[in-house]
Every structure is written in structure tokens, then in C-alpha cells.
């Protein structure tokens, strides 16, 4: 049993067996995040649960350091508050729920242990495209009904601005000719991508200001297929509420769609079709819920959310000589496949960014600086 995993009393309370009779299997997660001490599936006594230990003492890099600021995007206790307050259940009637909280234990050393339902259904990483589209419809209905929701002092604010500000690896390489001549980059990044990504980086402040000025919604802010599963009854179960807080209406969808491809759950060749169908479904869900706003504002949020991945091009340039690994450090990915799929997705995001630059002035926003 990992030392950080569980005191005896927690195992007995949740599973009804002594800790030495339980089996702890580590689950994939972001090992760089200073908030997460570990995640395990724990089985024993014919039962199972997922254990996630939250901490503020883990040593990690500055960009993933845990924060004591309740509004910071990486506030270490937020997920415990989201579950304990019941806020994670706010979208249930629209078919999107969180795992059931079985136990929240405050540990003597200051860590917090979340014992959660072990959801048995199919992970969204293997869903067919139609299931992603259905999730988008449900998400639209949920956010259309709840809107910005009731604010809580521990929900994140300015997530997009603060999250992207800490990701600076390779930024100087955007203007480095040699970096763009690397064989992987030259062979697999589409023509024109360099100009588009440099422009997106230079326009970063404009995009962030637009996103912060759009209609608000209560957002999960980390929606992607690895954080979503079916529960076997047609309901989507959304995991990892650690970033939850204020966002633009449409921002969650703008995160979800490119991330289906960035980590190889959907081929890049399917992205345009998926994005159109999912966006239409999201708007349909909004209208179903009684939302009567200007759809163009939602479209602008989805497209302008491309700025979240401004940093990824620079990171790809910086790591062109490293062996690509899967999420959570599990397995490897062929470098040519990684660069081809991500290059195509970055080009797709450049199209979103271009659409945002055209749409924003129609809605009363100033033109992007590089568009003048």
C-alpha cells in the first residue's frame, strides 16, 4: 500500500475491510500537478472506489505549483469544496454528473483524501463521434439553464489568463528559424502554421480580453475525454473538478473539441466534422434550456478559446528531440503521428482564431491589433 494512499480508518470506512486487505492500483493522472499526491483504484471486500489525495506540499515545477489562493486556477482544496458543497451535481438533470463522494477525510498532515465512486462505464477516450456530440448537447442544456450560477469564494477566476501565463516553455522558439526547420516540424506542421501561431501569440492579450468580456457560465474548465465516462445508463460522468469556476459560455466546448485530437482519442481528419456537429448540438442544448442570447457570442467564445493552446506550438518546438509519451507518462506515441495530428489541430485552431478576429468587431469588440 503506498504510504500516501490511505490510513487504516479510511479503508475500513469506505470498503469495510482492513487496509492490508485492499489493493491499490495507480490510475493515470498528471504527475506534474502539485495539487495531486496520487490517484488510485482501491478494491477490497467485493467493493471498489477511487481515491484521490489533494495536497499543497508536493514539490513540482512553478507552472503546476499548488496555490493557497481560493481564486487561483490551481487552488489545492477546490475539488474537495466542489464535491462537499454539492456543486458537482448541478448539471445532473441534463445527464452530466460527477462521481458520488463516498468520504472526504481531513488528514493530520493537512492533506485531503477524496474517496469517490468507481464509475464502471466506458471512458470517453473510446467513444464514437456521436457520443461526443450528444455530450455537447447536454453541456449546452446544462450551461444554458445554470448560467454563471451561484458564485462561491473558492471557484476559480481568470482561469484562461492565469493558466496560460505560466506556460512559457519554448516561447522564444516561435521566432527561431532553426526550430522550424527541425525535420519533424518541417515534415508534419502544415504550411502557414508558423505565421498563424506567431500571430496568435502576439494577439494573446486581445483574445483573453475578449474571452473575459463574453457572457459568463459556471464551467468545469478541464473537459476532455480522459475526464469523462459513461455510467452505463446513458449519463456522462465528469471527473476532476479541480479547476471549476467562472468561464465564458462556450469555453468548455472550446476546450473539449481540440483535446479529443491532441491526445489521440479522435483522428485529426475527423475534427472539422466533429466540431461542426458538436457546436450545433451545444447551441441546440442552449435553446432547449430556454437560453435566448445572441448565438454569435457563443460562437466567438468557442473560437477565441483557441488562445488556450497558444503555448502548445512553442512546447512542440522545444520537445522535437524528445520521445513523446502518453498522458500521465503512460506509453509512448510515434513522434511523426504526434506532430502530424497536433500540427493539423493547431491549424484548425488557427481557423478558429481567424474567425474570432472577424466576428468580434461585428459584436462591438475592437479589432485585433494584428488585424489592423
C-alpha positions as CSV (number, residue, x, y, z in Angstrom):
1,X,0.0,0.0,0.0
2,X,1.5,3.4,-1.0
3,X,2.3,5.4,2.2
4,X,0.4,8.4,1.0
5,X,-2.6,6.4,-0.1
6,X,-4.8,5.7,2.9
7,X,-4.8,5.4,6.7
8,X,-6.5,2.3,8.1
9,X,-9.7,4.1,9.2
10,X,-10.5,5.4,5.7
11,X,-10.2,2.0,4.0
12,X,-12.4,0.4,6.7
13,X,-15.0,3.2,6.5
14,X,-15.3,3.1,2.7
15,X,-14.7,-0.6,1.8
16,X,-15.3,-2.3,5.1
17,X,-12.0,-4.2,5.2
18,X,-8.6,-3.6,6.8
19,X,-6.2,-1.6,4.7
20,X,-3.8,-4.5,4.3
21,X,-6.6,-6.5,2.6
22,X,-7.2,-3.7,0.0
23,X,-5.4,-3.5,-3.4
24,X,-4.2,-0.1,-4.6
25,X,-3.8,0.3,-8.4
26,X,-2.4,3.7,-9.5
27,X,-4.5,5.5,-12.1
28,X,-3.2,7.8,-14.9
29,X,-3.2,11.5,-13.9
30,X,-1.0,14.5,-14.4
31,X,2.1,13.7,-12.2
32,X,3.3,17.3,-12.6
33,X,0.4,18.9,-10.8
34,X,1.3,19.9,-7.3
35,X,-2.3,19.6,-6.1
36,X,-2.4,15.8,-6.7
37,X,-0.5,13.5,-4.3
38,X,-1.9,10.5,-6.2
39,X,-4.9,8.7,-7.6
40,X,-5.7,5.0,-7.1
41,X,-8.5,2.5,-7.7
42,X,-8.8,0.7,-4.4
43,X,-10.5,-2.7,-4.2
44,X,-11.4,-4.9,-1.3
45,X,-14.3,-6.8,0.2
46,X,-16.0,-7.1,-3.1
47,X,-16.1,-3.3,-3.4
48,X,-14.1,-0.6,-5.2
49,X,-13.6,3.1,-5.0
50,X,-11.3,5.8,-6.5
51,X,-9.0,7.6,-4.0
52,X,-7.6,11.0,-4.9
53,X,-5.4,12.7,-2.4
54,X,-5.1,16.5,-2.5
55,X,-2.0,18.2,-1.2
56,X,-0.2,21.6,-1.1
57,X,3.2,20.2,-0.1
58,X,4.2,18.3,-3.3
59,X,7.4,19.5,-4.9
60,X,6.9,20.4,-8.6
61,X,7.6,23.0,-11.2
62,X,6.4,26.6,-10.9
63,X,3.8,26.2,-13.7
64,X,2.0,23.4,-11.8
65,X,2.5,24.5,-8.2
66,X,-0.4,24.3,-5.8
67,X,-1.8,27.6,-4.6
68,X,-3.4,28.7,-1.3
69,X,-5.4,31.4,-3.2
70,X,-9.0,30.2,-3.5
71,X,-9.4,32.0,-6.8
72,X,-6.2,30.7,-8.3
73,X,-6.8,28.1,-11.1
74,X,-4.7,25.6,-9.1
75,X,-6.1,26.2,-5.6
76,X,-5.3,22.9,-3.9
77,X,-8.6,22.4,-1.9
78,X,-11.1,23.4,-4.6
79,X,-12.1,19.9,-5.7
80,X,-13.0,19.0,-2.1
81,X,-15.2,22.1,-1.9
82,X,-16.9,21.4,-5.2
83,X,-17.9,17.9,-4.1
84,X,-18.7,18.8,-0.5
85,X,-20.9,21.7,-1.4
86,X,-22.9,19.6,-3.9
87,X,-21.9,21.9,-6.8
88,X,-20.6,19.0,-8.7
89,X,-24.2,17.8,-9.0
90,X,-25.5,21.0,-10.6
91,X,-25.8,19.5,-14.2
92,X,-27.2,16.1,-13.2
93,X,-30.7,16.6,-14.6
94,X,-29.2,17.2,-18.0
95,X,-27.3,13.9,-18.0
96,X,-23.9,15.1,-16.8
97,X,-22.9,14.3,-13.2
98,X,-19.9,13.8,-11.0
99,X,-18.9,10.6,-9.3
100,X,-20.6,10.2,-5.9
101,X,-18.5,11.3,-3.0
102,X,-18.1,8.4,-0.6
103,X,-15.9,10.0,2.0
104,X,-13.9,13.2,2.4
105,X,-11.2,12.8,5.0
106,X,-9.0,15.5,6.5
107,X,-5.6,14.0,7.3
108,X,-3.4,15.0,10.2
109,X,-0.6,16.2,7.9
110,X,-3.0,18.6,6.1
111,X,-3.8,16.6,3.0
112,X,-7.4,15.8,2.0
113,X,-8.5,12.4,0.8
114,X,-11.4,12.2,-1.6
115,X,-13.0,8.7,-1.8
116,X,-15.2,8.6,-5.0
117,X,-17.4,6.3,-6.8
118,X,-15.6,4.0,-9.1
119,X,-17.6,4.6,-12.3
120,X,-17.7,1.3,-14.3
121,X,-18.8,2.7,-17.7
122,X,-17.0,3.3,-21.0
123,X,-14.4,6.1,-21.0
124,X,-14.9,8.9,-23.5
125,X,-11.5,8.2,-24.8
126,X,-13.1,5.4,-26.8
127,X,-16.5,6.9,-27.5
128,X,-17.8,7.1,-31.1
129,X,-18.2,10.6,-32.5
130,X,-21.9,10.7,-32.0
131,X,-21.4,10.3,-28.2
132,X,-19.2,13.3,-28.1
133,X,-21.8,15.3,-30.0
134,X,-24.5,14.1,-27.5
135,X,-22.3,15.3,-24.6
136,X,-22.1,18.7,-26.3
137,X,-25.9,19.0,-26.5
138,X,-26.2,18.1,-22.8
139,X,-23.5,20.5,-21.9
140,X,-25.3,23.3,-23.7
141,X,-28.6,22.5,-22.0
142,X,-26.8,22.4,-18.6
143,X,-24.9,25.7,-19.0
144,X,-27.9,27.4,-20.7
145,X,-30.0,26.7,-17.6
146,X,-27.5,27.3,-14.9
147,X,-25.7,30.2,-16.5
148,X,-23.0,31.8,-14.3
149,X,-24.6,30.0,-11.3
150,X,-24.1,30.9,-7.7
151,X,-20.6,32.2,-7.1
152,X,-18.6,30.6,-4.3
153,X,-15.4,32.1,-2.8
154,X,-13.3,29.1,-3.8
155,X,-14.3,29.0,-7.5
156,X,-11.5,29.9,-10.0
157,X,-11.4,33.3,-11.7
158,X,-9.4,34.4,-14.8
159,X,-8.5,30.7,-15.4
160,X,-7.6,31.1,-19.0
161,X,-5.3,34.1,-18.4
162,X,-3.5,32.7,-15.4
163,X,-3.2,29.1,-16.7
164,X,-1.7,30.2,-20.0
165,X,0.6,32.8,-18.4
166,X,2.6,30.0,-16.6
167,X,3.3,28.0,-19.7
168,X,6.3,29.6,-21.3
169,X,8.5,26.7,-22.4
170,X,10.0,27.3,-25.8
171,X,8.3,30.7,-26.3
172,X,11.5,32.2,-27.8
173,X,11.5,29.4,-30.4
174,X,8.4,30.8,-32.2
175,X,10.7,33.2,-34.0
176,X,13.6,30.8,-34.3
177,X,14.2,29.7,-37.9
178,X,16.2,26.7,-36.9
179,X,13.5,25.3,-34.6
180,X,11.0,25.5,-37.5
181,X,13.5,23.6,-39.7
182,X,13.5,20.6,-37.5
183,X,12.6,17.5,-39.6
184,X,9.5,16.6,-37.5
185,X,8.3,20.2,-37.6
186,X,9.1,20.8,-41.3
187,X,7.5,17.5,-42.4
188,X,4.4,17.5,-40.3
189,X,3.3,21.0,-39.5
190,X,1.1,22.4,-42.3
191,X,2.3,25.3,-44.5
192,X,1.4,28.7,-42.9
193,X,1.2,27.3,-39.4
194,X,4.2,29.3,-38.2
195,X,2.7,32.6,-39.3
196,X,-0.6,31.7,-37.8
197,X,0.8,30.6,-34.4
198,X,3.1,33.6,-34.1
199,X,0.2,35.8,-34.8
200,X,-2.0,34.1,-32.2
201,X,0.8,34.5,-29.6
202,X,1.1,38.2,-30.4
203,X,-2.6,38.7,-30.2
204,X,-2.8,36.8,-26.9
205,X,-3.9,39.8,-24.7
206,X,-6.7,40.7,-27.2
207,X,-8.1,37.1,-27.2
208,X,-8.0,37.0,-23.4
209,X,-9.8,40.3,-23.0
210,X,-12.5,39.2,-25.4
211,X,-13.0,35.9,-23.5
212,X,-13.3,37.8,-20.2
213,X,-15.9,40.1,-21.7
214,X,-18.3,37.5,-23.0
215,X,-21.4,36.1,-21.3
216,X,-20.4,34.0,-18.2
217,X,-21.1,30.4,-17.3
218,X,-20.2,28.0,-14.5
219,X,-17.5,25.9,-16.2
220,X,-15.6,22.7,-15.4
221,X,-12.6,24.2,-17.3
222,X,-10.9,20.8,-17.8
223,X,-13.4,19.0,-20.1
224,X,-11.7,16.4,-22.3
225,X,-12.3,12.7,-23.0
226,X,-9.9,11.5,-20.3
227,X,-12.1,13.2,-17.7
228,X,-15.4,11.8,-18.9
229,X,-17.0,8.4,-18.9
230,X,-20.4,6.8,-19.3
231,X,-22.1,5.3,-16.2
232,X,-23.8,2.6,-18.3
233,X,-27.2,4.3,-18.1
234,X,-26.6,7.0,-20.8
235,X,-25.3,9.6,-18.4
236,X,-21.9,11.2,-18.7
237,X,-19.8,11.2,-15.5
238,X,-17.4,14.2,-15.4
239,X,-14.2,13.7,-13.4
240,X,-11.6,16.1,-12.0
241,X,-13.4,19.3,-10.9
242,X,-10.1,20.9,-9.7
243,X,-10.3,23.9,-12.0
244,X,-14.0,24.6,-11.8
245,X,-15.2,28.2,-11.8
246,X,-16.0,31.2,-14.0
247,X,-15.6,31.0,-17.7
248,X,-17.2,32.2,-21.0
249,X,-20.3,30.5,-22.2
250,X,-18.9,28.1,-24.8
251,X,-15.4,27.9,-23.3
252,X,-15.8,24.3,-22.0
253,X,-16.7,23.2,-25.6
254,X,-13.8,25.1,-27.0
255,X,-11.5,23.1,-24.7
256,X,-13.1,19.7,-25.2
257,X,-13.0,19.6,-29.0
258,X,-9.3,20.1,-29.8
259,X,-8.3,18.0,-26.8
260,X,-10.1,15.0,-28.4
261,X,-7.3,15.1,-31.0
262,X,-4.3,16.4,-29.1
263,X,-4.2,13.2,-27.1
264,X,-5.1,10.9,-30.0
265,X,-8.7,10.0,-29.0
266,X,-10.1,11.1,-32.3
267,X,-8.2,11.4,-35.6
268,X,-7.4,15.0,-36.7
269,X,-9.1,14.2,-40.0
270,X,-12.4,14.0,-38.1
271,X,-12.1,17.2,-36.2
272,X,-13.8,19.6,-38.6
273,X,-16.9,17.4,-38.9
274,X,-17.0,16.7,-35.1
275,X,-16.6,20.4,-34.3
276,X,-19.4,21.5,-36.5
277,X,-21.8,18.8,-35.2
278,X,-20.8,19.4,-31.6
279,X,-21.2,23.1,-31.9
280,X,-24.6,22.8,-33.5
281,X,-25.6,20.4,-30.7
282,X,-24.3,22.7,-28.0
283,X,-26.4,25.6,-29.3
284,X,-29.4,23.3,-29.7
285,X,-28.9,22.4,-26.0
286,X,-28.8,26.1,-25.0
287,X,-32.0,26.8,-26.9
288,X,-33.7,23.7,-25.3
289,X,-32.9,25.1,-21.9
290,X,-34.6,28.4,-22.6
291,X,-31.5,30.4,-23.3
292,X,-32.3,33.4,-25.6
293,X,-29.0,35.1,-26.1
294,X,-27.1,36.0,-29.2
295,X,-25.6,32.8,-30.6
296,X,-22.7,34.8,-32.2
297,X,-21.4,35.5,-28.7
298,X,-21.2,31.7,-28.0
299,X,-19.5,31.2,-31.4
300,X,-17.0,33.9,-30.5
301,X,-16.2,32.2,-27.2
302,X,-15.6,28.8,-28.8
303,X,-13.4,30.3,-31.5
304,X,-11.5,32.7,-29.3
305,X,-10.8,29.9,-26.8
306,X,-8.1,28.8,-29.3
307,X,-5.8,31.1,-27.2
308,X,-5.7,28.4,-24.5
309,X,-3.3,26.5,-26.7
310,X,-1.1,29.4,-27.7
311,X,1.7,27.8,-25.6
312,X,1.5,24.3,-27.3
313,X,3.2,25.3,-30.5
314,X,6.3,26.5,-28.6
315,X,6.3,23.4,-26.5
316,X,6.2,21.2,-29.6
317,X,9.2,23.1,-31.0
318,X,11.1,22.8,-27.7
319,X,10.5,19.0,-27.4
320,X,11.1,18.0,-31.0
321,X,14.1,15.8,-30.0
322,X,12.3,14.1,-27.1
323,X,10.3,10.8,-27.3
324,X,6.6,11.7,-27.0
325,X,4.8,10.0,-24.1
326,X,1.1,9.5,-23.4
327,X,-1.0,11.3,-20.8
328,X,0.2,10.7,-17.3
329,X,3.5,9.3,-18.6
330,X,1.9,6.0,-19.8
331,X,3.2,4.6,-23.0
332,X,4.8,6.3,-26.0
333,X,3.5,7.9,-29.1
334,X,5.2,7.8,-32.5
335,X,6.7,11.2,-33.0
336,X,5.6,11.5,-36.6
337,X,2.0,10.8,-35.5
338,X,2.1,13.2,-32.6
339,X,3.4,16.0,-34.8
340,X,1.1,15.3,-37.7
341,X,-2.0,15.2,-35.6
342,X,-1.1,18.1,-33.4
343,X,0.0,20.2,-36.3
344,X,-3.4,19.6,-38.1
345,X,-5.2,20.5,-34.8
346,X,-3.2,23.7,-34.4
347,X,-4.0,24.6,-37.9
348,X,-7.7,24.1,-37.1
349,X,-7.3,26.4,-34.1
350,X,-5.7,29.0,-36.4
351,X,-9.0,28.9,-38.3
352,X,-11.0,29.4,-35.1
353,X,-8.7,32.4,-34.3
354,X,-9.2,33.9,-37.7
355,X,-13.0,33.5,-37.4
356,X,-12.9,35.2,-33.9
357,X,-11.0,38.2,-35.3
358,X,-13.7,38.7,-38.0
359,X,-16.6,38.1,-35.6
360,X,-15.5,40.2,-32.7
361,X,-15.8,43.6,-34.4
362,X,-19.3,42.7,-35.5
363,X,-20.3,42.4,-31.9
364,X,-18.8,45.6,-30.7
365,X,-15.3,44.5,-29.8
366,X,-12.2,46.3,-31.0
367,X,-10.3,44.7,-33.9
368,X,-7.3,42.5,-33.0
369,X,-4.1,44.6,-33.2
370,X,-2.5,42.5,-35.9
371,X,-5.8,42.7,-37.9
372,X,-5.4,46.4,-38.4
